[in-house]
PDB file of C-alpha atoms (C1' of nucleotides) in Angstrom:
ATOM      1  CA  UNK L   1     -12.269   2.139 -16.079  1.00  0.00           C
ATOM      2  CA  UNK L   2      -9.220   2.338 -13.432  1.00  0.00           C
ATOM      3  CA  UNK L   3      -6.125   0.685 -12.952  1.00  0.00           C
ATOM      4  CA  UNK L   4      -4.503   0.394  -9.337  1.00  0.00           C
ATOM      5  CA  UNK L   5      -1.731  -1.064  -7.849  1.00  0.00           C
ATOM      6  CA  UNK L   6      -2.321  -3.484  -4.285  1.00  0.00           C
ATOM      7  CA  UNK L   7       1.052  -4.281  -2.685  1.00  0.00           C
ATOM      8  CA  UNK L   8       1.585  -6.697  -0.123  1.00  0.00           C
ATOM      9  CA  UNK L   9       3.802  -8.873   1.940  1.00  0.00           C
ATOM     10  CA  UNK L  10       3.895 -12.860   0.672  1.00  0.00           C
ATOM     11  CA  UNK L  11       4.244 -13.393   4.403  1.00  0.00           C
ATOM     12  CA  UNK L  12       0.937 -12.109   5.004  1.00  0.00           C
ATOM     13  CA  UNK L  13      -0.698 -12.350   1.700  1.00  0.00           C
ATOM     14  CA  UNK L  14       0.962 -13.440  -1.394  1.00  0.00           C
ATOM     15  CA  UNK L  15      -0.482 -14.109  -4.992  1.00  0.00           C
ATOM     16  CA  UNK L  16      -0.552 -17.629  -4.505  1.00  0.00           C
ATOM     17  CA  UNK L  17      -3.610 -17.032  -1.461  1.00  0.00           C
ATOM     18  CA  UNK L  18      -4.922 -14.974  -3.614  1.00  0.00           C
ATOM     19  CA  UNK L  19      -5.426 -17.809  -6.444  1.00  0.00           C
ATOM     20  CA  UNK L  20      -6.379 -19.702  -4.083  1.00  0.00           C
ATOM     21  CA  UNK L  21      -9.367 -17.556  -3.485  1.00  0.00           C
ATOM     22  CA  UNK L  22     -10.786 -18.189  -7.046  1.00  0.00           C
ATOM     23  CA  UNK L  23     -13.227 -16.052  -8.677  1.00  0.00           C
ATOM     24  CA  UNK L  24     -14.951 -15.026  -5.152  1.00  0.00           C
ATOM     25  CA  UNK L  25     -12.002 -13.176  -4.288  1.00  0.00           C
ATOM     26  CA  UNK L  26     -11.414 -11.910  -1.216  1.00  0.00           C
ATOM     27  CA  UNK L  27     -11.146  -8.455   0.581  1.00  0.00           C
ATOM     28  CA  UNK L  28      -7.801  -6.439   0.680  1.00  0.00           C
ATOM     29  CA  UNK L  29      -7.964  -6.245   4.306  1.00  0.00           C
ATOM     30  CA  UNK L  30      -6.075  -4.492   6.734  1.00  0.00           C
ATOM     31  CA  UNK L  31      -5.154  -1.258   5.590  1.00  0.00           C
ATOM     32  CA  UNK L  32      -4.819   1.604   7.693  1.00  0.00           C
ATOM     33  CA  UNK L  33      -3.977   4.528   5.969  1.00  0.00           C
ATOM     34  CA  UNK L  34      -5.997   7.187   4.441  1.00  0.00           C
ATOM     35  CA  UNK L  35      -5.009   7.960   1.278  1.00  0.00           C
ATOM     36  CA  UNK L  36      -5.187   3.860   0.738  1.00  0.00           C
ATOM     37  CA  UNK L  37      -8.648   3.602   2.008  1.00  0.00           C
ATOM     38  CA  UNK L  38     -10.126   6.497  -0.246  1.00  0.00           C
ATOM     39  CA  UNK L  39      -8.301   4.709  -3.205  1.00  0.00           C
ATOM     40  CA  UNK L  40     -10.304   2.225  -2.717  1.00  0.00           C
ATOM     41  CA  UNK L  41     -13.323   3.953  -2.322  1.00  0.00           C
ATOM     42  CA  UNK L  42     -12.353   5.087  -5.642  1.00  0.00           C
ATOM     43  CA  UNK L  43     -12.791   1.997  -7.008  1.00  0.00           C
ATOM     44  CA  UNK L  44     -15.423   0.755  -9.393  1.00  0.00           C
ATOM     45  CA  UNK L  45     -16.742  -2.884 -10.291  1.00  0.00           C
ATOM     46  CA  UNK L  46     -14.600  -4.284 -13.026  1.00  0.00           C
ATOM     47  CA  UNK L  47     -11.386  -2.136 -12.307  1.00  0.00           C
ATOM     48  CA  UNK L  48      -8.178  -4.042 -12.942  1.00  0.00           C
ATOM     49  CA  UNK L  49      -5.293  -3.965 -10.614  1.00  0.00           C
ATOM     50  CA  UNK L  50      -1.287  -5.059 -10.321  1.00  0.00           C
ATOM     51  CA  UNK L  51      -0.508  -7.039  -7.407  1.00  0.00           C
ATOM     52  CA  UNK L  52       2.989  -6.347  -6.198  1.00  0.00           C
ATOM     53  CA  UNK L  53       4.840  -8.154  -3.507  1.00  0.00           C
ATOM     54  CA  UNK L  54       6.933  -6.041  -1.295  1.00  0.00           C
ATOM     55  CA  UNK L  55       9.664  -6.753   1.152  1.00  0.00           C
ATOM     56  CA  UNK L  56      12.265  -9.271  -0.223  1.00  0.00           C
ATOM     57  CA  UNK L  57      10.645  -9.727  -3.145  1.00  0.00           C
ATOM     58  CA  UNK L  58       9.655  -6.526  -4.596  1.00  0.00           C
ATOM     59  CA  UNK L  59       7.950  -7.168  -7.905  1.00  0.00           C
ATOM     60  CA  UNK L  60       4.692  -7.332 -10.131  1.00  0.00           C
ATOM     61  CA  UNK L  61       3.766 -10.703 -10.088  1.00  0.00           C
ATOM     62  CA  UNK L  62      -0.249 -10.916 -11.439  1.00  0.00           C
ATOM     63  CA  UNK L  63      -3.548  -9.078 -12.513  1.00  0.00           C
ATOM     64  CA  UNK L  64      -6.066  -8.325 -10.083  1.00  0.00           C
ATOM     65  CA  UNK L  65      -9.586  -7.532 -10.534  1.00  0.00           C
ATOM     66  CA  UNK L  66     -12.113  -5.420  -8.441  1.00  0.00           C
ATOM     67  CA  UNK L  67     -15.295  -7.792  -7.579  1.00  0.00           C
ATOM     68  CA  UNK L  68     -16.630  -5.785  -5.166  1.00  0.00           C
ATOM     69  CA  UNK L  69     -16.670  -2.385  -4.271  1.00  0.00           C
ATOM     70  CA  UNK L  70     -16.106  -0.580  -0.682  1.00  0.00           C
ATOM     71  CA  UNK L  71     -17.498  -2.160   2.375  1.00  0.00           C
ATOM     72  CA  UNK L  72     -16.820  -1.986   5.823  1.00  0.00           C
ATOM     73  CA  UNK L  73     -13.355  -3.806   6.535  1.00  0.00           C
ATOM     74  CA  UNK L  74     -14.604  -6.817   8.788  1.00  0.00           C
ATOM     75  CA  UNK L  75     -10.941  -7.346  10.548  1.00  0.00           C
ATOM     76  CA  UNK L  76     -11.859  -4.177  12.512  1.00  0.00           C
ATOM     77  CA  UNK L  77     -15.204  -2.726  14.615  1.00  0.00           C
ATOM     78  CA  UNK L  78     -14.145   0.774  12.989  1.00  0.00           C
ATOM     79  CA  UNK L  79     -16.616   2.011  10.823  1.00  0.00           C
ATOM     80  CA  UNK L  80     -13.672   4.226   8.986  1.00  0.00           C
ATOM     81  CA  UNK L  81     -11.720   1.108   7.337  1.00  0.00           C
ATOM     82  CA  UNK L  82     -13.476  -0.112   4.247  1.00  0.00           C
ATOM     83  CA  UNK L  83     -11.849  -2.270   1.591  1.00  0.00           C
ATOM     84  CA  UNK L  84     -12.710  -3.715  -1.632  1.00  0.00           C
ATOM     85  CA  UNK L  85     -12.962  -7.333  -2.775  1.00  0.00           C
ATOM     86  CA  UNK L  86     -10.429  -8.403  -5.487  1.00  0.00           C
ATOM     87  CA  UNK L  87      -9.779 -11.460  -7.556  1.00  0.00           C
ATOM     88  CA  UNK L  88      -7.117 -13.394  -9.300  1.00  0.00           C
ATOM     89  CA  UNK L  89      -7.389 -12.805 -12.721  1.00  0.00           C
ATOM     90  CA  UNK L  90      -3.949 -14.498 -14.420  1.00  0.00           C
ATOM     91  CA  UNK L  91      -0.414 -13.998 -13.363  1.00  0.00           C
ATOM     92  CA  UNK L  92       2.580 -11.738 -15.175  1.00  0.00           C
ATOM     93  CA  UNK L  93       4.986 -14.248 -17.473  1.00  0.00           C
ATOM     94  CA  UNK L  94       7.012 -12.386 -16.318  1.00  0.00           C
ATOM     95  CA  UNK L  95       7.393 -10.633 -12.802  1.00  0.00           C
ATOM     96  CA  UNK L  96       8.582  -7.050 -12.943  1.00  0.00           C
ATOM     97  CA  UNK L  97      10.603  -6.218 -10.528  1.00  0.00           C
ATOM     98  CA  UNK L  98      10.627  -2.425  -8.726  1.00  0.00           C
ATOM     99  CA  UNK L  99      14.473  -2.054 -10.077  1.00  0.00           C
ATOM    100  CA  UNK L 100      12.694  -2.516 -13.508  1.00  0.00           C
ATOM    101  CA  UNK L 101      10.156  -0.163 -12.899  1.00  0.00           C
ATOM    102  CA  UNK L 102      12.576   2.950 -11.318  1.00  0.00           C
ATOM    103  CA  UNK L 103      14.581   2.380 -14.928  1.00  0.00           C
ATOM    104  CA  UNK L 104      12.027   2.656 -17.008  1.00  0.00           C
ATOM    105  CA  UNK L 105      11.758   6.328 -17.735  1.00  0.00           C
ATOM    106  CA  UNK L 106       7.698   5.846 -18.777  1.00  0.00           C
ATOM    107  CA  UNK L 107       7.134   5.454 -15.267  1.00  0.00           C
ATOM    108  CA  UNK L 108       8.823   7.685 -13.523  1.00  0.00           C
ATOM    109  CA  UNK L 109       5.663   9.409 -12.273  1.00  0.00           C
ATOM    110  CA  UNK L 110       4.406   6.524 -10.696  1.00  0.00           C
ATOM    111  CA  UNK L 111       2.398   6.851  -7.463  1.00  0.00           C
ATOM    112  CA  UNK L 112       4.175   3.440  -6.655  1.00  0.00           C
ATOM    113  CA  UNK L 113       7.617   5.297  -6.854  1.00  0.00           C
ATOM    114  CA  UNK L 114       6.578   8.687  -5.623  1.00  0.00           C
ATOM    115  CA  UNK L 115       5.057   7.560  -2.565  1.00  0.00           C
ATOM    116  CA  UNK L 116       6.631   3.863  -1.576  1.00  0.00           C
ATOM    117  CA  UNK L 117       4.949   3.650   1.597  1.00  0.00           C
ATOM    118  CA  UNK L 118       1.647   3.212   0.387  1.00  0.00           C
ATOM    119  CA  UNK L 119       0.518   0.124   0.129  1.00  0.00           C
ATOM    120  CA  UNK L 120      -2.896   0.832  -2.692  1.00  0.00           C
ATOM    121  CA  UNK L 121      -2.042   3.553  -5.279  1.00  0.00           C
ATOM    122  CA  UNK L 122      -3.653   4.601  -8.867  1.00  0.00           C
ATOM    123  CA  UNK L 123      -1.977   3.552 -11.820  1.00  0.00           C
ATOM    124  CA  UNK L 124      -2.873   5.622 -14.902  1.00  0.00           C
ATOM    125  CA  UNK L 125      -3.796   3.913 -18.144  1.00  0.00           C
ATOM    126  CA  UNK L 126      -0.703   4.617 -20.182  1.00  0.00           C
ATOM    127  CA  UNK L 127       1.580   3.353 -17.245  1.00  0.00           C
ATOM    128  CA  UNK L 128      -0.426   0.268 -16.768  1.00  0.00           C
ATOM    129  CA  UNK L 129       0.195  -0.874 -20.540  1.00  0.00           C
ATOM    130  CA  UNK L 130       3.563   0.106 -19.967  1.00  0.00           C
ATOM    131  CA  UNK L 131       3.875  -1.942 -17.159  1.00  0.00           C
ATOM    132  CA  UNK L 132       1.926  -4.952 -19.071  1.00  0.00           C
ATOM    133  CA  UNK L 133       4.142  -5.169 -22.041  1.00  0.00           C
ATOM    134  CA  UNK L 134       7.175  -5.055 -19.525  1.00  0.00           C
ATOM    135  CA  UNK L 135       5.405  -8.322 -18.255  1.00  0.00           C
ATOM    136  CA  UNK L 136       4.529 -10.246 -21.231  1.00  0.00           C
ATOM    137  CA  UNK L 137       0.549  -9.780 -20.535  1.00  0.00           C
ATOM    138  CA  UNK L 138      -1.559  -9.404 -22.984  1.00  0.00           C
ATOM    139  CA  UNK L 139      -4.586  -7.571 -21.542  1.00  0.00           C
TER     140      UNK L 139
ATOM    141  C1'  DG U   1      -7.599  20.658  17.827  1.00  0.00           C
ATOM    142  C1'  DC U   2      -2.712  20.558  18.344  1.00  0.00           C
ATOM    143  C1'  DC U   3       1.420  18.130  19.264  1.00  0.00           C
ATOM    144  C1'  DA U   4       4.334  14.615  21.032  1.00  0.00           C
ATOM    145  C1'  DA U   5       5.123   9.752  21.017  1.00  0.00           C
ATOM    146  C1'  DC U   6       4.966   5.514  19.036  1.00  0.00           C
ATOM    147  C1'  DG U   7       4.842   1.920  15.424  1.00  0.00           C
ATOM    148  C1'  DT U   8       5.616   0.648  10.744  1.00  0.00           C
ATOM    149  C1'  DT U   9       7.810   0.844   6.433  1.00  0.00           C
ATOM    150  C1'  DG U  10      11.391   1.316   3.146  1.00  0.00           C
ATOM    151  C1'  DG U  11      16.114   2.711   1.842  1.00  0.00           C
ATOM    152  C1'  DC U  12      20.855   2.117   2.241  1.00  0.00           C
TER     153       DC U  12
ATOM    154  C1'  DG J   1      20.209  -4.596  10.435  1.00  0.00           C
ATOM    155  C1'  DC J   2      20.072   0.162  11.402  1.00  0.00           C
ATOM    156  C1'  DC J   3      18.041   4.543  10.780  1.00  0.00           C
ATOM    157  C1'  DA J   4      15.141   8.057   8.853  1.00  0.00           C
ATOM    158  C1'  DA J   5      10.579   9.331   7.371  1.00  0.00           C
ATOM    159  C1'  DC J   6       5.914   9.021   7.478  1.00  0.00           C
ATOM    160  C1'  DG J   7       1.295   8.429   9.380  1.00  0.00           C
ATOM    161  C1'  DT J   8      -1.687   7.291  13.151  1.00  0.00           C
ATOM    162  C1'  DT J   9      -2.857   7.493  17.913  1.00  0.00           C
ATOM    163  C1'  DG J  10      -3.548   9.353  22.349  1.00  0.00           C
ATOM    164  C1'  DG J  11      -3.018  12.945  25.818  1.00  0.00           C
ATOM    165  C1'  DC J  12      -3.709  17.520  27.155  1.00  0.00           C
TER     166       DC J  12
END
DNA sequence: GCCAACGTTGGC
DNA sequence: GCCAACGTTGGC
């Protein structure tokens, strides 16, 4: 079991779509970045995820869950982009926002912080119950 | 295969 | 809203 953390813009892809989506999910297109993509190749059935809005609003805002593993990324014809399917599994309380996270001195090693620009990073399994209890969830 | 140029992202 | 940093792309 893995934890990982998705970010994306609400313009483009907020938590509400994902609800939306349901229990079929829907693949986190798009990404073009290495390090992202073998993330996600990373990823197993089952794995849970934080899904973090960036831009404006730059917080934690729900629980993700990996329903499919990597396939080829069908928003381009180039066989290097894959992606993984994820799902809406139940929202934070309460959002945590990235100010939150850079005080809390538990997760100051956080891929998330380290390396801002990347928009699908691990999450190890201490941090991730760090950052659930910081939301209210009850995994 | 290297390197310069461009586009995108995030910080201040 | 500007600017710096990073990563990807394309030309040589």
């Amino acid at each position: 079991m893995a934890y990982w953390l998705f970010k994306s813009e609400p313009n483009t892809w907020s938590w509400d779509d994902q609800v939306a989506k349901g229990a079929a999910g829907e693949q986190w297109d798009g990404v073009r970045n290495y390090l992202a993509r073998n993330n996600m190749k990373a990823m197993k059935l089952g794995d849970f995820g934080l899904f973090c809005h960036s831009v404006n609003e730059k917080r934690i805002v729900g629980v993700v869950e990996v329903c499919s593993e990597a396939h080829p990324d069908t928003t381009t014809d180039d066989p290097r982009w894959e992606c993984i399917d994820v799902r809406a599994v139940a929202p934070f309380p309460r959002p945590v926002s990235l100010a939150e996270i850079k005080a809390e001195p538990r997760l100051s090693e956080l891929a998330l912080v380290r390396q801002s620009r990347l928009s699908v990073v691990p999450v190890t399994e201490a941090e991730w119950r760090v950052i659930c209890e910081m939301g209210g969830y009850q995994g």
